[in-house]
GROMACS .gro file of C-alpha atoms in nm:
model
  434
    1UNK     CA    1  -0.215   3.904  -3.844
    2UNK     CA    2  -0.077   3.724  -4.132
    3UNK     CA    3  -0.203   3.480  -4.427
    4UNK     CA    4  -0.022   3.192  -4.341
    5UNK     CA    5   0.281   3.345  -4.337
    6UNK     CA    6   0.576   3.380  -4.314
    7UNK     CA    7   0.711   3.513  -4.017
    8UNK     CA    8   0.522   3.315  -3.790
    9UNK     CA    9   0.518   2.998  -3.964
   10UNK     CA   10   0.758   2.723  -3.817
   11UNK     CA   11   0.855   2.382  -3.905
   12UNK     CA   12   1.025   2.255  -3.594
   13UNK     CA   13   0.918   1.883  -3.676
   14UNK     CA   14   1.128   1.901  -4.016
   15UNK     CA   15   1.446   1.998  -3.832
   16UNK     CA   16   1.423   1.651  -3.673
   17UNK     CA   17   1.583   1.503  -3.988
   18UNK     CA   18   1.467   1.360  -4.330
   19UNK     CA   19   1.415   1.022  -4.166
   20UNK     CA   20   1.111   1.168  -4.031
   21UNK     CA   21   0.921   1.330  -4.377
   22UNK     CA   22   0.945   1.347  -4.754
   23UNK     CA   23   0.944   1.670  -4.887
   24UNK     CA   24   0.627   1.690  -5.075
   25UNK     CA   25   0.434   1.971  -5.252
   26UNK     CA   26   0.033   1.953  -5.277
   27UNK     CA   27  -0.083   1.895  -5.622
   28UNK     CA   28  -0.268   2.179  -5.788
   29UNK     CA   29  -0.644   2.157  -5.842
   30UNK     CA   30  -0.834   2.317  -6.169
   31UNK     CA   31  -1.155   2.498  -6.002
   32UNK     CA   32  -1.128   2.529  -5.625
   33UNK     CA   33  -1.375   2.714  -5.436
   34UNK     CA   34  -1.441   2.780  -5.053
   35UNK     CA   35  -1.682   2.635  -4.924
   36UNK     CA   36  -1.624   2.734  -4.538
   37UNK     CA   37  -1.372   2.927  -4.347
   38UNK     CA   38  -1.330   2.891  -3.948
   39UNK     CA   39  -1.294   3.254  -3.908
   40UNK     CA   40  -1.286   3.226  -3.497
   41UNK     CA   41  -1.051   2.953  -3.548
   42UNK     CA   42  -0.829   3.175  -3.778
   43UNK     CA   43  -0.817   3.439  -3.538
   44UNK     CA   44  -0.699   3.191  -3.252
   45UNK     CA   45  -0.414   3.100  -3.478
   46UNK     CA   46  -0.351   3.457  -3.554
   47UNK     CA   47  -0.424   3.434  -3.895
   48UNK     CA   48  -0.618   3.693  -4.087
   49UNK     CA   49  -0.966   3.545  -4.173
   50UNK     CA   50  -1.002   3.797  -4.454
   51UNK     CA   51  -0.684   3.727  -4.613
   52UNK     CA   52  -0.770   3.359  -4.634
   53UNK     CA   53  -1.066   3.444  -4.774
   54UNK     CA   54  -0.920   3.612  -5.068
   55UNK     CA   55  -0.813   3.480  -5.398
   56UNK     CA   56  -0.491   3.415  -5.270
   57UNK     CA   57  -0.553   3.268  -4.936
   58UNK     CA   58  -0.795   2.986  -5.154
   59UNK     CA   59  -0.503   2.924  -5.391
   60UNK     CA   60  -0.293   2.849  -5.061
   61UNK     CA   61  -0.586   2.659  -4.896
   62UNK     CA   62  -0.635   2.453  -5.207
   63UNK     CA   63  -0.270   2.366  -5.264
   64UNK     CA   64  -0.238   2.584  -5.584
   65UNK     CA   65   0.018   2.808  -5.462
   66UNK     CA   66   0.229   2.750  -5.203
   67UNK     CA   67   0.479   3.069  -5.086
   68UNK     CA   68   0.844   2.970  -5.112
   69UNK     CA   69   0.914   2.990  -4.757
   70UNK     CA   70   0.670   2.735  -4.688
   71UNK     CA   71   0.851   2.381  -4.724
   72UNK     CA   72   0.537   2.136  -4.714
   73UNK     CA   73   0.625   1.759  -4.613
   74UNK     CA   74   0.444   1.431  -4.583
   75UNK     CA   75   0.535   1.268  -4.277
   76UNK     CA   76   0.606   0.892  -4.217
   77UNK     CA   77   0.453   0.633  -3.969
   78UNK     CA   78   0.379   0.287  -3.898
   79UNK     CA   79   0.073   0.108  -3.730
   80UNK     CA   80  -0.153  -0.152  -3.639
   81UNK     CA   81  -0.446  -0.141  -3.843
   82UNK     CA   82  -0.741  -0.358  -3.698
   83UNK     CA   83  -0.459  -0.544  -3.511
   84UNK     CA   84  -0.264  -0.610  -3.790
   85UNK     CA   85   0.086  -0.451  -3.837
   86UNK     CA   86   0.193  -0.227  -4.120
   87UNK     CA   87   0.555  -0.137  -4.083
   88UNK     CA   88   0.499   0.151  -4.320
   89UNK     CA   89   0.198   0.401  -4.384
   90UNK     CA   90   0.251   0.769  -4.342
   91UNK     CA   91   0.024   1.084  -4.489
   92UNK     CA   92  -0.104   0.923  -4.811
   93UNK     CA   93  -0.306   1.226  -4.887
   94UNK     CA   94  -0.206   1.520  -4.610
   95UNK     CA   95   0.052   1.724  -4.650
   96UNK     CA   96   0.199   1.935  -4.368
   97UNK     CA   97   0.273   2.314  -4.431
   98UNK     CA   98   0.423   2.385  -4.081
   99UNK     CA   99   0.312   2.529  -3.741
  100UNK     CA  100   0.175   2.858  -3.617
  101UNK     CA  101   0.195   3.032  -3.273
  102UNK     CA  102  -0.138   3.073  -3.180
  103UNK     CA  103  -0.263   3.319  -2.931
  104UNK     CA  104  -0.274   3.067  -2.644
  105UNK     CA  105   0.099   3.047  -2.694
  106UNK     CA  106   0.105   2.685  -2.832
  107UNK     CA  107   0.213   2.591  -3.173
  108UNK     CA  108  -0.047   2.435  -3.422
  109UNK     CA  109   0.035   2.203  -3.734
  110UNK     CA  110  -0.140   2.332  -4.084
  111UNK     CA  111  -0.210   2.037  -4.292
  112UNK     CA  112  -0.354   2.000  -4.612
  113UNK     CA  113  -0.584   1.700  -4.626
  114UNK     CA  114  -0.682   1.566  -4.945
  115UNK     CA  115  -0.418   1.776  -5.145
  116UNK     CA  116  -0.257   1.471  -5.371
  117UNK     CA  117  -0.038   1.211  -5.378
  118UNK     CA  118   0.245   1.127  -5.171
  119UNK     CA  119   0.544   0.890  -5.150
  120UNK     CA  120   0.314   0.726  -4.878
  121UNK     CA  121  -0.026   0.683  -5.084
  122UNK     CA  122   0.052   0.350  -5.213
  123UNK     CA  123  -0.221   0.275  -5.428
  124UNK     CA  124  -0.434   0.578  -5.319
  125UNK     CA  125  -0.490   0.903  -5.506
  126UNK     CA  126  -0.412   1.146  -5.244
  127UNK     CA  127  -0.741   1.286  -5.270
  128UNK     CA  128  -1.080   1.319  -5.100
  129UNK     CA  129  -1.467   1.357  -5.193
  130UNK     CA  130  -1.594   1.644  -5.037
  131UNK     CA  131  -1.853   1.433  -4.863
  132UNK     CA  132  -1.582   1.352  -4.620
  133UNK     CA  133  -1.419   1.688  -4.573
  134UNK     CA  134  -1.775   1.841  -4.474
  135UNK     CA  135  -1.831   1.558  -4.226
  136UNK     CA  136  -1.479   1.583  -4.074
  137UNK     CA  137  -1.541   1.975  -4.067
  138UNK     CA  138  -1.863   1.940  -3.881
  139UNK     CA  139  -1.778   1.658  -3.625
  140UNK     CA  140  -1.461   1.771  -3.526
  141UNK     CA  141  -1.575   2.105  -3.477
  142UNK     CA  142  -1.865   1.966  -3.250
  143UNK     CA  143  -1.628   1.781  -3.041
  144UNK     CA  144  -1.456   2.105  -2.999
  145UNK     CA  145  -1.771   2.264  -2.892
  146UNK     CA  146  -1.846   1.946  -2.637
  147UNK     CA  147  -1.494   2.039  -2.508
  148UNK     CA  148  -1.329   1.724  -2.635
  149UNK     CA  149  -0.974   1.740  -2.718
  150UNK     CA  150  -0.969   1.709  -3.105
  151UNK     CA  151  -0.812   1.828  -3.419
  152UNK     CA  152  -0.974   2.122  -3.571
  153UNK     CA  153  -1.106   2.275  -3.927
  154UNK     CA  154  -0.975   2.560  -4.056
  155UNK     CA  155  -1.143   2.554  -4.410
  156UNK     CA  156  -1.316   2.332  -4.636
  157UNK     CA  157  -1.235   2.409  -5.003
  158UNK     CA  158  -1.427   2.248  -5.310
  159UNK     CA  159  -1.161   2.128  -5.545
  160UNK     CA  160  -1.385   2.135  -5.893
  161UNK     CA  161  -1.224   1.783  -5.987
  162UNK     CA  162  -1.403   1.460  -5.950
  163UNK     CA  163  -1.213   1.161  -5.729
  164UNK     CA  164  -1.348   0.800  -5.801
  165UNK     CA  165  -1.456   0.596  -5.518
  166UNK     CA  166  -1.783   0.414  -5.574
  167UNK     CA  167  -1.857   0.607  -5.857
  168UNK     CA  168  -1.720   0.956  -5.954
  169UNK     CA  169  -1.764   1.220  -5.670
  170UNK     CA  170  -1.699   1.579  -5.626
  171UNK     CA  171  -1.343   1.655  -5.467
  172UNK     CA  172  -1.228   1.850  -5.130
  173UNK     CA  173  -0.966   1.987  -4.929
  174UNK     CA  174  -0.976   2.005  -4.555
  175UNK     CA  175  -0.722   2.237  -4.398
  176UNK     CA  176  -0.675   2.052  -4.065
  177UNK     CA  177  -0.495   2.193  -3.749
  178UNK     CA  178  -0.406   1.993  -3.464
  179UNK     CA  179  -0.132   2.051  -3.180
  180UNK     CA  180   0.048   1.816  -3.375
  181UNK     CA  181  -0.006   1.496  -3.619
  182UNK     CA  182   0.217   1.294  -3.428
  183UNK     CA  183   0.089   0.942  -3.374
  184UNK     CA  184   0.148   0.635  -3.165
  185UNK     CA  185   0.244   0.489  -3.511
  186UNK     CA  186   0.497   0.759  -3.565
  187UNK     CA  187   0.690   0.603  -3.277
  188UNK     CA  188   0.636   0.226  -3.389
  189UNK     CA  189   0.786   0.328  -3.715
  190UNK     CA  190   1.112   0.386  -3.580
  191UNK     CA  191   1.116   0.141  -3.291
  192UNK     CA  192   1.045  -0.159  -3.515
  193UNK     CA  193   1.355  -0.056  -3.715
  194UNK     CA  194   1.568  -0.043  -3.420
  195UNK     CA  195   1.638   0.304  -3.482
  196UNK     CA  196   1.646   0.395  -3.095
  197UNK     CA  197   1.839   0.727  -3.173
  198UNK     CA  198   1.528   0.852  -3.388
  199UNK     CA  199   1.279   0.720  -3.097
  200UNK     CA  200   1.479   0.922  -2.884
  201UNK     CA  201   1.487   1.227  -3.103
  202UNK     CA  202   1.080   1.208  -3.137
  203UNK     CA  203   1.045   1.131  -2.772
  204UNK     CA  204   1.228   1.456  -2.691
  205UNK     CA  205   1.034   1.665  -2.939
  206UNK     CA  206   0.727   1.523  -2.815
  207UNK     CA  207   0.793   1.621  -2.439
  208UNK     CA  208   0.913   1.981  -2.538
  209UNK     CA  209   0.611   2.028  -2.758
  210UNK     CA  210   0.333   1.888  -2.569
  211UNK     CA  211   0.459   1.779  -2.214
  212UNK     CA  212   0.716   2.008  -2.091
  213UNK     CA  213   0.537   2.134  -1.787
  214UNK     CA  214   0.411   1.786  -1.653
  215UNK     CA  215   0.733   1.601  -1.674
  216UNK     CA  216   0.932   1.879  -1.527
  217UNK     CA  217   0.687   1.860  -1.206
  218UNK     CA  218   0.691   1.511  -1.224
  219UNK     CA  219   0.972   1.298  -1.017
  220UNK     CA  220   0.983   1.047  -1.267
  221UNK     CA  221   1.270   1.004  -1.542
  222UNK     CA  222   1.142   1.205  -1.834
  223UNK     CA  223   1.049   0.894  -2.046
  224UNK     CA  224   0.864   0.723  -1.806
  225UNK     CA  225   0.693   1.052  -1.696
  226UNK     CA  226   0.601   1.091  -2.078
  227UNK     CA  227   0.422   0.753  -2.117
  228UNK     CA  228   0.231   0.815  -1.779
  229UNK     CA  229   0.133   1.194  -1.937
  230UNK     CA  230   0.029   1.013  -2.301
  231UNK     CA  231  -0.162   0.720  -2.102
  232UNK     CA  232  -0.341   0.959  -1.903
  233UNK     CA  233  -0.445   1.196  -2.164
  234UNK     CA  234  -0.573   0.904  -2.378
  235UNK     CA  235  -0.763   0.735  -2.082
  236UNK     CA  236  -0.961   1.076  -2.063
  237UNK     CA  237  -1.012   1.135  -2.412
  238UNK     CA  238  -1.181   0.814  -2.447
  239UNK     CA  239  -1.392   0.857  -2.130
  240UNK     CA  240  -1.507   1.174  -2.305
  241UNK     CA  241  -1.590   0.996  -2.627
  242UNK     CA  242  -1.779   0.743  -2.441
  243UNK     CA  243  -1.993   1.003  -2.209
  244UNK     CA  244  -2.133   1.110  -2.545
  245UNK     CA  245  -2.193   0.808  -2.717
  246UNK     CA  246  -1.923   0.885  -2.953
  247UNK     CA  247  -1.779   0.549  -3.180
  248UNK     CA  248  -1.474   0.646  -3.339
  249UNK     CA  249  -1.470   0.358  -3.528
  250UNK     CA  250  -1.114   0.321  -3.673
  251UNK     CA  251  -0.907   0.320  -3.350
  252UNK     CA  252  -0.595   0.205  -3.503
  253UNK     CA  253  -0.257   0.289  -3.360
  254UNK     CA  254  -0.154   0.528  -3.633
  255UNK     CA  255  -0.460   0.732  -3.530
  256UNK     CA  256  -0.400   0.779  -3.181
  257UNK     CA  257  -0.203   1.121  -3.134
  258UNK     CA  258   0.069   1.174  -2.892
  259UNK     CA  259  -0.124   1.497  -2.816
  260UNK     CA  260  -0.403   1.370  -2.672
  261UNK     CA  261  -0.632   1.490  -2.951
  262UNK     CA  262  -0.917   1.326  -3.135
  263UNK     CA  263  -0.802   1.244  -3.518
  264UNK     CA  264  -0.959   1.066  -3.800
  265UNK     CA  265  -1.338   1.142  -3.808
  266UNK     CA  266  -1.402   0.856  -4.117
  267UNK     CA  267  -1.635   0.591  -3.986
  268UNK     CA  268  -1.741   0.769  -3.680
  269UNK     CA  269  -2.086   0.835  -3.549
  270UNK     CA  270  -2.276   0.940  -3.216
  271UNK     CA  271  -2.489   0.683  -3.130
  272UNK     CA  272  -2.863   0.687  -3.134
  273UNK     CA  273  -3.064   0.359  -3.009
  274UNK     CA  274  -2.792   0.227  -2.714
  275UNK     CA  275  -2.605  -0.075  -2.779
  276UNK     CA  276  -2.245  -0.115  -2.622
  277UNK     CA  277  -2.136  -0.323  -2.924
  278UNK     CA  278  -2.240  -0.091  -3.194
  279UNK     CA  279  -1.999  -0.039  -3.481
  280UNK     CA  280  -1.988   0.190  -3.778
  281UNK     CA  281  -1.713   0.105  -4.022
  282UNK     CA  282  -1.832  -0.128  -4.247
  283UNK     CA  283  -1.515  -0.297  -4.247
  284UNK     CA  284  -1.510  -0.412  -3.889
  285UNK     CA  285  -1.696  -0.711  -3.894
  286UNK     CA  286  -1.576  -0.843  -3.620
  287UNK     CA  287  -1.663  -0.555  -3.378
  288UNK     CA  288  -1.289  -0.485  -3.254
  289UNK     CA  289  -1.369  -0.106  -3.249
  290UNK     CA  290  -1.720  -0.129  -3.097
  291UNK     CA  291  -1.851   0.104  -2.857
  292UNK     CA  292  -1.791  -0.093  -2.570
  293UNK     CA  293  -1.447  -0.210  -2.646
  294UNK     CA  294  -1.289   0.184  -2.711
  295UNK     CA  295  -1.139   0.168  -2.351
  296UNK     CA  296  -0.961  -0.150  -2.354
  297UNK     CA  297  -0.864  -0.081  -2.742
  298UNK     CA  298  -0.679   0.244  -2.607
  299UNK     CA  299  -0.465   0.059  -2.358
  300UNK     CA  300  -0.376  -0.230  -2.625
  301UNK     CA  301  -0.268   0.085  -2.855
  302UNK     CA  302  -0.051   0.241  -2.582
  303UNK     CA  303   0.092  -0.089  -2.472
  304UNK     CA  304   0.269  -0.074  -2.824
  305UNK     CA  305   0.391   0.304  -2.736
  306UNK     CA  306   0.538   0.186  -2.397
  307UNK     CA  307   0.762  -0.089  -2.593
  308UNK     CA  308   0.888   0.167  -2.840
  309UNK     CA  309   0.974   0.389  -2.534
  310UNK     CA  310   1.093   0.108  -2.293
  311UNK     CA  311   1.470   0.122  -2.437
  312UNK     CA  312   1.513   0.501  -2.359
  313UNK     CA  313   1.316   0.407  -1.980
  314UNK     CA  314   1.560   0.150  -1.934
  315UNK     CA  315   1.871   0.362  -2.025
  316UNK     CA  316   1.754   0.606  -1.775
  317UNK     CA  317   1.739   0.334  -1.503
  318UNK     CA  318   2.081   0.259  -1.551
  319UNK     CA  319   1.995  -0.022  -1.833
  320UNK     CA  320   1.769  -0.195  -1.574
  321UNK     CA  321   1.537  -0.338  -1.846
  322UNK     CA  322   1.302  -0.545  -1.584
  323UNK     CA  323   1.264  -0.211  -1.341
  324UNK     CA  324   1.152  -0.021  -1.661
  325UNK     CA  325   0.958  -0.304  -1.761
  326UNK     CA  326   0.747  -0.287  -1.432
  327UNK     CA  327   0.715   0.078  -1.414
  328UNK     CA  328   0.558   0.070  -1.772
  329UNK     CA  329   0.315  -0.216  -1.659
  330UNK     CA  330   0.218  -0.015  -1.375
  331UNK     CA  331   0.128   0.298  -1.614
  332UNK     CA  332  -0.070   0.056  -1.855
  333UNK     CA  333  -0.257  -0.087  -1.522
  334UNK     CA  334  -0.342   0.253  -1.413
  335UNK     CA  335  -0.480   0.348  -1.736
  336UNK     CA  336  -0.797   0.158  -1.666
  337UNK     CA  337  -0.818   0.351  -1.323
  338UNK     CA  338  -0.797   0.684  -1.496
  339UNK     CA  339  -1.039   0.602  -1.755
  340UNK     CA  340  -1.321   0.462  -1.515
  341UNK     CA  341  -1.277   0.731  -1.288
  342UNK     CA  342  -1.332   1.025  -1.555
  343UNK     CA  343  -1.578   0.813  -1.710
  344UNK     CA  344  -1.810   0.779  -1.392
  345UNK     CA  345  -1.735   1.111  -1.294
  346UNK     CA  346  -1.870   1.247  -1.654
  347UNK     CA  347  -2.208   1.024  -1.630
  348UNK     CA  348  -2.231   1.127  -1.254
  349UNK     CA  349  -2.266   1.501  -1.421
  350UNK     CA  350  -2.491   1.374  -1.680
  351UNK     CA  351  -2.728   1.275  -1.416
  352UNK     CA  352  -2.667   1.576  -1.221
  353UNK     CA  353  -2.454   1.505  -0.945
  354UNK     CA  354  -2.100   1.690  -0.910
  355UNK     CA  355  -1.910   1.374  -0.874
  356UNK     CA  356  -1.890   0.999  -0.870
  357UNK     CA  357  -1.966   0.816  -0.549
  358UNK     CA  358  -2.064   0.457  -0.426
  359UNK     CA  359  -2.412   0.561  -0.444
  360UNK     CA  360  -2.408   0.735  -0.815
  361UNK     CA  361  -2.222   0.475  -1.002
  362UNK     CA  362  -2.469   0.209  -0.969
  363UNK     CA  363  -2.731   0.400  -1.060
  364UNK     CA  364  -2.550   0.550  -1.353
  365UNK     CA  365  -2.469   0.130  -1.475
  366UNK     CA  366  -2.845   0.041  -1.438
  367UNK     CA  367  -2.931   0.334  -1.653
  368UNK     CA  368  -2.696   0.208  -1.923
  369UNK     CA  369  -2.828  -0.146  -1.865
  370UNK     CA  370  -3.190  -0.016  -1.914
  371UNK     CA  371  -3.102   0.184  -2.218
  372UNK     CA  372  -2.946  -0.106  -2.377
  373UNK     CA  373  -3.246  -0.333  -2.280
  374UNK     CA  374  -3.487  -0.076  -2.439
  375UNK     CA  375  -3.238   0.048  -2.738
  376UNK     CA  376  -3.322   0.400  -2.599
  377UNK     CA  377  -3.140   0.673  -2.781
  378UNK     CA  378  -2.827   0.760  -2.613
  379UNK     CA  379  -2.825   1.147  -2.616
  380UNK     CA  380  -3.218   1.202  -2.614
  381UNK     CA  381  -3.227   0.977  -2.290
  382UNK     CA  382  -3.008   1.231  -2.084
  383UNK     CA  383  -3.177   1.539  -2.230
  384UNK     CA  384  -3.532   1.387  -2.162
  385UNK     CA  385  -3.404   1.346  -1.789
  386UNK     CA  386  -3.278   1.683  -1.765
  387UNK     CA  387  -3.633   1.824  -1.884
  388UNK     CA  388  -3.805   1.603  -1.622
  389UNK     CA  389  -3.640   1.821  -1.363
  390UNK     CA  390  -3.768   2.136  -1.526
  391UNK     CA  391  -4.080   2.332  -1.377
  392UNK     CA  392  -4.354   2.235  -1.601
  393UNK     CA  393  -4.348   2.566  -1.803
  394UNK     CA  394  -3.969   2.559  -1.855
  395UNK     CA  395  -3.978   2.201  -2.044
  396UNK     CA  396  -3.837   2.171  -2.375
  397UNK     CA  397  -3.988   2.000  -2.663
  398UNK     CA  398  -3.798   1.707  -2.611
  399UNK     CA  399  -4.060   1.513  -2.419
  400UNK     CA  400  -4.306   1.566  -2.723
  401UNK     CA  401  -4.068   1.402  -2.935
  402UNK     CA  402  -3.862   1.142  -2.696
  403UNK     CA  403  -4.043   0.965  -2.408
  404UNK     CA  404  -3.867   0.734  -2.145
  405UNK     CA  405  -4.016   0.381  -2.143
  406UNK     CA  406  -4.238   0.251  -1.849
  407UNK     CA  407  -3.943   0.064  -1.744
  408UNK     CA  408  -3.752   0.329  -1.659
  409UNK     CA  409  -4.017   0.455  -1.348
  410UNK     CA  410  -3.839   0.284  -1.096
  411UNK     CA  411  -3.505   0.404  -1.195
  412UNK     CA  412  -3.609   0.743  -1.234
  413UNK     CA  413  -3.800   0.748  -0.863
  414UNK     CA  414  -3.452   0.610  -0.735
  415UNK     CA  415  -3.252   0.864  -0.920
  416UNK     CA  416  -3.479   1.160  -0.809
  417UNK     CA  417  -3.435   1.005  -0.426
  418UNK     CA  418  -3.060   1.033  -0.424
  419UNK     CA  419  -3.070   1.375  -0.559
  420UNK     CA  420  -3.303   1.464  -0.272
  421UNK     CA  421  -3.081   1.300  -0.025
  422UNK     CA  422  -2.796   1.479  -0.140
  423UNK     CA  423  -2.960   1.809  -0.119
  424UNK     CA  424  -2.921   1.868  -0.489
  425UNK     CA  425  -3.194   2.132  -0.624
  426UNK     CA  426  -3.332   2.055  -0.967
  427UNK     CA  427  -3.201   2.376  -1.109
  428UNK     CA  428  -2.832   2.261  -1.015
  429UNK     CA  429  -2.872   1.929  -1.144
  430UNK     CA  430  -2.998   2.061  -1.482
  431UNK     CA  431  -2.708   2.312  -1.455
  432UNK     CA  432  -2.471   1.997  -1.446
  433UNK     CA  433  -2.640   1.804  -1.684
  434UNK     CA  434  -2.662   2.085  -1.936
   0.00000   0.00000   0.00000
């Protein structure tokens, strides 16, 4: 294994051209301290955990010592933020070291978040308080454990330097890992400038890096197939979020990765008391990114990706813009079907059914309605239902801290009757629910 070396480090994105990035080294910090190293992830990335935990490894994770063969960059992108267009954003406090080839044969970005100012920092200081670093480490790793596509956390480092926010706070740097950090906003940046050559180069790169197999098997032309693949990935991702009661909080187009992973764990949360219109971002005063709006916002974001890809789709159709437009509209229309199908399936499993059906779906919907009316805790409601099926001697402590309201009695009776009608044994239902 290598430290972050040297032989297995690549920088394929940098080869696309200087219009995609700016060269930018991290800004050294005074007294770095390793808070947490994700050793299991390091091994999956073919990195040496012991070397990363060493003094030299800490220097690298803090951005204090970058080997000569690593050429760090900050990438440029644009985006719609809370519905408003910003023609240039970019990595304002994140620096991409390069990519490593992991044990699964895929390439993964290694990025230092909070590593100092870049050309895209605008009025920011390029730093991060340690609180958000620890938060992203914990939440992203929890999402990975739940099986949700997500960026990962390789390391959390305290910088030994204060950052000014609402007051002076200790600073930190997160080493973030992703299949790539390319965003819908990356496509938008070049599309808005009429730079079709760069849009094509980026699309070809995304195909090669993330969707080569799907597109090779598709009967569609490559750019139509690319849009189809990304739309499906995002629809399924957001369905997974919502099945867990997860509220992202800042679903801007620059926070939607083309690889289909969750990114940016800022004002996010797992819902407690169920309220479909709950928000966790203090600046989302209109509820744009409320829990129940997430699926539709995903579709809205993807419509901007479709707009960026449309000229390439039209070229492949022999410059037939109307034909390309109809295909894009059909793909976006199918987004809702993919989302709902996946969401209903996940809800069915949470109730102990192997698949959604015309009988199960209304039951799921009725439960959510009851939860909203009663303000029931999202996760504990499902955990309590699973416990409800256990033999008395195997029941966990949840019923001691969370009981379902009496208004759930008729629903529970209908649920148990449907399980019995489908000959689903309690232990099998609990296995799916757990």
